[in-house]
mmCIF file of C-alpha atoms in Angstrom:
data_model
loop_
_atom_site.group_PDB
_atom_site.id
_atom_site.type_symbol
_atom_site.label_atom_id
_atom_site.label_comp_id
_atom_site.label_asym_id
_atom_site.label_seq_id
_atom_site.Cartn_x
_atom_site.Cartn_y
_atom_site.Cartn_z
ATOM 1 C CA MET A 5 0.000 0.000 0.000
ATOM 2 C CA MET A 6 3.034 2.272 0.081
ATOM 3 C CA THR A 7 3.358 4.394 -3.025
ATOM 4 C CA LYS A 8 5.976 6.674 -4.464
ATOM 5 C CA PRO A 9 6.062 10.273 -3.206
ATOM 6 C CA ALA A 10 3.822 12.812 -4.876
ATOM 7 C CA ALA A 11 5.056 15.965 -6.565
ATOM 8 C CA SER A 12 6.248 18.666 -4.216
ATOM 9 C CA ASP A 13 4.552 21.924 -3.426
ATOM 10 C CA LEU A 14 7.603 23.391 -1.719
ATOM 11 C CA SER A 15 9.053 26.572 -3.139
ATOM 12 C CA ASP A 16 12.494 26.875 -4.733
ATOM 13 C CA ASP A 17 15.226 27.233 -2.138
ATOM 14 C CA PRO A 18 17.643 30.184 -2.382
ATOM 15 C CA ALA A 19 20.463 27.682 -1.929
ATOM 16 C CA ASP A 20 19.411 26.114 -5.240
ATOM 17 C CA GLY A 21 19.277 29.411 -7.068
ATOM 18 C CA GLY A 22 15.538 29.799 -6.791
ATOM 19 C CA ARG A 23 13.418 32.351 -4.996
ATOM 20 C CA ALA A 24 11.706 31.437 -1.747
ATOM 21 C CA ALA A 25 7.974 31.882 -1.513
ATOM 22 C CA SER A 26 6.418 33.676 1.414
ATOM 23 C CA PRO A 27 4.836 31.094 3.709
ATOM 24 C CA ALA A 28 1.092 31.274 4.277
ATOM 25 C CA PRO A 29 -0.674 30.175 7.443
ATOM 26 C CA ALA A 30 -1.183 26.424 7.633
ATOM 27 C CA ALA A 31 -4.576 25.210 6.470
ATOM 28 C CA PRO A 32 -6.877 23.607 9.036
ATOM 29 C CA GLY A 33 -5.729 20.049 9.675
ATOM 30 C CA ALA A 34 -2.240 20.671 8.281
ATOM 31 C CA SER A 35 -0.640 19.303 11.415
ATOM 32 C CA ALA A 36 -2.504 16.064 10.795
ATOM 33 C CA GLY A 37 -1.000 15.547 7.361
ATOM 34 C CA THR A 38 -2.845 17.818 4.953
ATOM 35 C CA ALA A 39 -1.740 16.820 1.475
ATOM 36 C CA GLY A 40 0.914 19.073 0.041
ATOM 37 C CA THR A 41 1.963 20.756 3.295
ATOM 38 C CA ALA A 42 5.609 20.763 4.322
ATOM 39 C CA VAL A 43 5.871 18.709 7.492
ATOM 40 C CA THR A 44 8.557 20.605 9.348
ATOM 41 C CA ALA A 45 7.626 24.119 8.281
ATOM 42 C CA GLY A 46 3.933 23.824 9.056
ATOM 43 C CA THR A 47 3.143 26.067 6.086
ATOM 44 C CA ARG A 48 1.684 25.627 2.620
ATOM 45 C CA ARG A 49 3.907 26.887 -0.174
ATOM 46 C CA ARG A 50 3.700 27.396 -3.898
ATOM 47 C CA THR A 51 4.391 24.617 -6.324
ATOM 48 C CA GLY A 52 7.492 25.125 -8.456
ATOM 49 C CA GLY A 53 8.891 22.945 -11.210
ATOM 50 C CA ARG A 54 12.453 23.070 -9.928
ATOM 51 C CA SER A 55 11.291 22.591 -6.368
ATOM 52 C CA ALA A 56 9.220 19.556 -7.316
ATOM 53 C CA ARG A 57 12.235 17.986 -8.987
ATOM 54 C CA VAL A 58 14.429 18.673 -5.958
ATOM 55 C CA ARG A 59 11.858 17.226 -3.583
ATOM 56 C CA ALA A 60 11.376 14.131 -5.739
ATOM 57 C CA LYS A 61 15.131 13.510 -5.846
ATOM 58 C CA VAL A 62 15.558 14.026 -2.114
ATOM 59 C CA LEU A 63 12.631 11.816 -1.096
ATOM 60 C CA ALA A 64 13.775 9.095 -3.491
ATOM 61 C CA ALA A 65 17.232 9.318 -1.941
ATOM 62 C CA VAL A 66 15.761 8.878 1.541
ATOM 63 C CA GLY A 67 14.197 5.591 0.482
ATOM 64 C CA GLU A 68 17.337 4.419 -1.289
ATOM 65 C CA VAL A 69 19.592 5.076 1.702
ATOM 66 C CA LEU A 70 17.097 3.572 4.126
ATOM 67 C CA VAL A 71 16.698 0.353 2.128
ATOM 68 C CA ALA A 72 20.373 -0.004 1.198
ATOM 69 C CA ALA A 73 21.932 0.759 4.571
ATOM 70 C CA GLY A 74 19.246 1.032 7.265
ATOM 71 C CA TYR A 75 18.142 3.782 9.609
ATOM 72 C CA ASP A 76 21.523 4.301 11.286
ATOM 73 C CA ALA A 77 23.057 5.293 7.941
ATOM 74 C CA LEU A 78 20.275 7.763 7.176
ATOM 75 C CA THR A 79 21.723 11.246 7.628
ATOM 76 C CA VAL A 80 21.039 14.575 5.986
ATOM 77 C CA ASP A 81 24.489 14.493 4.414
ATOM 78 C CA ALA A 82 23.992 10.973 3.043
ATOM 79 C CA VAL A 83 20.638 11.947 1.534
ATOM 80 C CA ALA A 84 22.022 15.139 0.014
ATOM 81 C CA GLU A 85 24.927 13.261 -1.555
ATOM 82 C CA ARG A 86 22.658 10.518 -2.942
ATOM 83 C CA ALA A 87 20.202 13.096 -4.320
ATOM 84 C CA GLY A 88 22.913 15.283 -5.800
ATOM 85 C CA VAL A 89 21.768 18.434 -4.031
ATOM 86 C CA HIS A 90 23.497 20.782 -1.617
ATOM 87 C CA ARG A 91 23.249 19.737 2.025
ATOM 88 C CA THR A 92 22.057 23.253 2.904
ATOM 89 C CA THR A 93 18.980 22.678 0.763
ATOM 90 C CA VAL A 94 18.077 19.584 2.730
ATOM 91 C CA TYR A 95 18.671 21.243 6.090
ATOM 92 C CA ARG A 96 16.601 24.301 5.186
ATOM 93 C CA ARG A 97 13.650 22.362 3.838
ATOM 94 C CA TRP A 98 13.523 19.285 6.056
ATOM 95 C CA ARG A 99 15.733 20.240 9.023
ATOM 96 C CA ASP A 100 16.640 16.679 10.046
ATOM 97 C CA VAL A 101 16.074 12.971 9.452
ATOM 98 C CA GLY A 102 12.698 13.076 11.181
ATOM 99 C CA GLY A 103 11.473 15.746 8.800
ATOM 100 C CA LEU A 104 12.693 13.758 5.809
ATOM 101 C CA LEU A 105 10.976 10.558 6.929
ATOM 102 C CA ALA A 106 7.736 12.351 7.727
ATOM 103 C CA ASP A 107 7.698 13.996 4.310
ATOM 104 C CA VAL A 108 8.298 10.662 2.557
ATOM 105 C CA LEU A 109 5.273 9.210 4.346
ATOM 106 C CA ASP A 110 3.054 12.248 3.879
ATOM 107 C CA ALA A 111 3.981 12.332 0.186
ATOM 108 C CA ALA A 112 3.107 8.647 -0.145
ATOM 109 C CA ALA A 113 -0.305 9.364 1.358
ATOM 110 C CA ASP A 114 -0.950 12.154 -1.150
ATOM 111 C CA ASP A 115 -1.918 9.908 -4.052
ATOM 112 C CA THR A 116 -4.987 8.556 -5.838
ATOM 113 C CA TRP A 117 -4.835 4.954 -4.653
ATOM 114 C CA GLU A 118 -8.180 3.228 -4.142
ATOM 115 C CA PRO A 119 -8.978 -0.411 -3.263
ATOM 116 C CA ALA A 120 -10.085 -2.773 -6.018
ATOM 117 C CA ASP A 121 -13.744 -3.610 -6.590
ATOM 118 C CA THR A 122 -13.765 -7.284 -7.595
ATOM 119 C CA GLY A 123 -17.416 -8.009 -6.836
ATOM 120 C CA SER A 124 -16.917 -9.951 -3.601
ATOM 121 C CA LEU A 125 -15.641 -9.121 -0.132
ATOM 122 C CA GLU A 126 -13.165 -11.995 0.019
ATOM 123 C CA ASP A 127 -11.634 -11.120 -3.335
ATOM 124 C CA ASP A 128 -11.479 -7.427 -2.435
ATOM 125 C CA LEU A 129 -9.685 -8.271 0.816
ATOM 126 C CA THR A 130 -7.398 -10.737 -0.930
ATOM 127 C CA THR A 131 -6.397 -8.115 -3.494
ATOM 128 C CA LEU A 132 -5.712 -5.638 -0.700
ATOM 129 C CA ASN A 133 -3.719 -8.222 1.239
ATOM 130 C CA GLN A 134 -1.694 -9.095 -1.842
ATOM 131 C CA GLU A 135 -0.576 -5.483 -2.081
ATOM 132 C CA VAL A 136 0.456 -5.556 1.566
ATOM 133 C CA TYR A 137 2.222 -8.887 1.085
ATOM 134 C CA ASP A 138 4.156 -7.620 -1.934
ATOM 135 C CA ALA A 139 5.176 -4.463 -0.063
ATOM 136 C CA LEU A 140 6.386 -6.383 2.980
ATOM 137 C CA HIS A 141 8.151 -9.201 1.179
ATOM 138 C CA PRO A 142 9.649 -8.061 -2.141
ATOM 139 C CA GLY A 143 12.949 -9.844 -1.531
ATOM 140 C CA HIS A 144 15.230 -6.824 -1.060
ATOM 141 C CA PRO A 145 18.690 -7.910 0.192
ATOM 142 C CA GLY A 146 19.608 -4.614 1.872
ATOM 143 C CA PRO A 147 19.718 -4.126 5.669
ATOM 144 C CA GLY A 148 16.580 -2.012 5.497
ATOM 145 C CA GLY A 149 14.500 -4.645 3.714
ATOM 146 C CA SER A 150 11.691 -3.233 1.582
ATOM 147 C CA LEU A 151 10.904 0.468 1.733
ATOM 148 C CA THR A 152 7.691 -0.327 3.597
ATOM 149 C CA THR A 153 9.411 -2.371 6.283
ATOM 150 C CA ALA A 154 12.228 0.164 6.506
ATOM 151 C CA LEU A 155 9.792 3.020 7.073
ATOM 152 C CA ILE A 156 7.889 1.029 9.679
ATOM 153 C CA ALA A 157 11.158 0.268 11.481
ATOM 154 C CA ALA A 158 12.201 3.913 11.276
ATOM 155 C CA SER A 159 8.930 4.985 12.898
ATOM 156 C CA PHE A 160 10.165 3.381 16.123
ATOM 157 C CA ARG A 161 13.219 5.643 16.036
ATOM 158 C CA SER A 162 11.606 8.936 15.025
ATOM 159 C CA ALA A 163 8.588 10.596 16.591
ATOM 160 C CA GLU A 164 7.906 12.570 13.405
ATOM 161 C CA ALA A 165 7.987 9.418 11.303
ATOM 162 C CA ALA A 166 5.716 7.667 13.792
ATOM 163 C CA GLY A 167 3.122 10.423 13.528
ATOM 164 C CA ALA A 168 3.288 10.451 9.740
ATOM 165 C CA LEU A 169 2.979 6.661 9.569
ATOM 166 C CA THR A 170 -0.117 6.790 11.779
ATOM 167 C CA ARG A 171 -1.643 9.363 9.437
ATOM 168 C CA PHE A 172 -0.756 7.198 6.457
ATOM 169 C CA TRP A 173 -2.460 4.084 7.838
ATOM 170 C CA GLU A 174 -5.510 5.993 9.030
ATOM 171 C CA GLY A 175 -5.919 7.397 5.546
ATOM 172 C CA ARG A 176 -5.499 4.003 3.906
ATOM 173 C CA TYR A 177 -8.066 2.298 6.142
ATOM 174 C CA ALA A 178 -10.492 5.155 5.556
ATOM 175 C CA ARG A 179 -10.116 4.729 1.794
ATOM 176 C CA CYS A 180 -10.805 1.005 2.181
ATOM 177 C CA ALA A 181 -14.118 1.540 4.003
ATOM 178 C CA PRO A 182 -16.096 1.274 0.709
ATOM 179 C CA VAL A 183 -14.935 -2.352 0.477
ATOM 180 C CA VAL A 184 -17.030 -3.101 3.550
ATOM 181 C CA ALA A 185 -19.938 -0.895 2.466
ATOM 182 C CA ARG A 186 -20.149 -2.758 -0.834
ATOM 183 C CA ALA A 187 -20.185 -6.073 1.024
ATOM 184 C CA VAL A 188 -23.152 -4.880 3.078
ATOM 185 C CA ASP A 189 -24.967 -3.794 -0.074
ATOM 186 C CA ARG A 190 -24.382 -7.234 -1.604
ATOM 187 C CA GLY A 191 -25.690 -8.935 1.526
ATOM 188 C CA GLU A 192 -22.375 -10.612 2.299
ATOM 189 C CA VAL A 193 -22.209 -9.231 5.840
ATOM 190 C CA PRO A 194 -24.896 -7.970 8.236
ATOM 191 C CA PRO A 195 -25.639 -4.238 8.302
ATOM 192 C CA GLY A 196 -23.707 -2.021 10.698
ATOM 193 C CA PRO A 197 -20.203 -3.545 10.607
ATOM 194 C CA ASP A 198 -17.203 -1.789 12.090
ATOM 195 C CA ALA A 199 -15.339 -1.327 8.823
ATOM 196 C CA ARG A 200 -11.992 -0.492 10.365
ATOM 197 C CA ALA A 201 -12.090 -3.476 12.736
ATOM 198 C CA LEU A 202 -12.877 -5.791 9.826
ATOM 199 C CA LEU A 203 -10.092 -4.361 7.679
ATOM 200 C CA VAL A 204 -7.556 -4.539 10.490
ATOM 201 C CA ALA A 205 -8.515 -8.169 11.120
ATOM 202 C CA ALA A 206 -7.970 -8.939 7.446
ATOM 203 C CA THR A 207 -4.561 -7.275 7.146
ATOM 204 C CA ALA A 208 -3.086 -7.842 10.616
ATOM 205 C CA PRO A 209 -1.985 -11.463 10.008
ATOM 206 C CA LEU A 210 0.353 -10.282 7.254
ATOM 207 C CA TYR A 211 2.148 -7.838 9.538
ATOM 208 C CA GLN A 212 2.261 -10.449 12.309
ATOM 209 C CA GLU A 213 3.721 -13.165 10.075
ATOM 210 C CA LEU A 214 6.061 -11.137 7.875
ATOM 211 C CA LEU A 215 7.229 -8.385 10.227
ATOM 212 C CA LEU A 216 7.054 -9.814 13.737
ATOM 213 C CA LEU A 217 7.561 -13.531 13.187
ATOM 214 C CA ARG A 218 9.623 -13.105 10.012
ATOM 215 C CA ALA A 219 7.989 -16.218 8.638
ATOM 216 C CA ALA A 220 8.966 -17.820 5.350
ATOM 217 C CA PRO A 221 7.093 -16.572 2.269
ATOM 218 C CA ASP A 222 3.598 -18.015 2.045
ATOM 219 C CA PRO A 223 1.743 -17.053 -1.147
ATOM 220 C CA ALA A 224 -1.482 -18.433 0.335
ATOM 221 C CA LEU A 225 -1.408 -16.027 3.279
ATOM 222 C CA PRO A 226 -3.212 -13.079 1.623
ATOM 223 C CA ARG A 227 -6.278 -15.156 0.700
ATOM 224 C CA ARG A 228 -6.264 -17.183 3.915
ATOM 225 C CA ALA A 229 -6.326 -14.040 6.059
ATOM 226 C CA ALA A 230 -8.970 -12.462 3.820
ATOM 227 C CA GLY A 231 -11.163 -15.574 3.998
ATOM 228 C CA ALA A 232 -10.976 -15.687 7.768
ATOM 229 C CA ALA A 233 -11.967 -12.027 8.057
ATOM 230 C CA ARG A 234 -14.817 -12.505 5.576
ATOM 231 C CA ALA A 235 -16.167 -15.505 7.495
ATOM 232 C CA ALA A 236 -16.011 -13.609 10.780
ATOM 233 C CA ALA A 237 -17.746 -10.614 9.223
ATOM 234 C CA ALA A 238 -20.498 -12.804 7.753
ATOM 235 C CA ALA A 239 -21.065 -14.278 11.209
ATOM 236 C CA GLY A 240 -21.587 -10.788 12.622
ATOM 237 C CA VAL A 241 -18.346 -10.621 14.595
ATOM 238 C CA PHE A 242 -17.713 -7.028 13.515
ATOM 239 C CA THR A 243 -21.316 -5.833 13.690
ATOM 240 C CA ARG A 244 -21.720 -2.927 16.079
ATOM 241 C CA ALA A 245 -24.538 -2.713 18.545
ATOM 242 C CA PRO A 246 -27.283 -0.304 17.366
ATOM 243 C CA ASP A 247 -26.182 2.392 19.793
ATOM 244 C CA ALA A 248 -22.429 1.865 19.357
ATOM 245 C CA ARG A 249 -20.368 4.586 17.748
ATOM 246 C CA PRO A 250 -17.858 3.911 14.961
ATOM 247 C CA ALA A 251 -14.233 3.615 16.020
ATOM 248 C CA ALA A 252 -12.402 6.947 15.986
#
């Protein structure tokens, strides 16, 4: 479910020969990951072609360093060298490693990804789980593993990355809610399910097996976990009581 960073809306940095834009007040909700807002500056800035290219190179470099060498090798200088930009540019825009990681995650969340509509709940969940499986187990040999696993690991070392990762997952589960709504409309599950609880139940086994237990690859895992969640949902396990409120 991780995707490549979106285009930047940061202004050109004077250190790169561009002209800095005057920052505007942050939009409501910017601190919670408003798309297109610089994480460390807390301001929304103009989009610039040069700036977008610089941001894309820097965020790509963050992922490359993280996957190739792990979190301990991730420094502003290492990212600047890999991206081919001046270290001052990175310091001015992102300040530190935490700012870089948070921007990678917020950029990944600023995309158009939507869950598949296959016509059945189990197949929808299986397709979703296959994406998770592929992201967690792509066979990268580097110390950081896949970019997804490397970012998850980094979130335990950086408070800014942890906050951005939480925003990322909350956004992804919210986008997946229609999967459950469609299942209700088709009569596959009883009305009133807790969509997030169902989706977490479907995806959690993959994180447990591949991240925590570091189990051997199991191509059957995505469908097995999806089938179990579908059966539980059909039995009413995730159905809320009439007066219960949806999970926050």
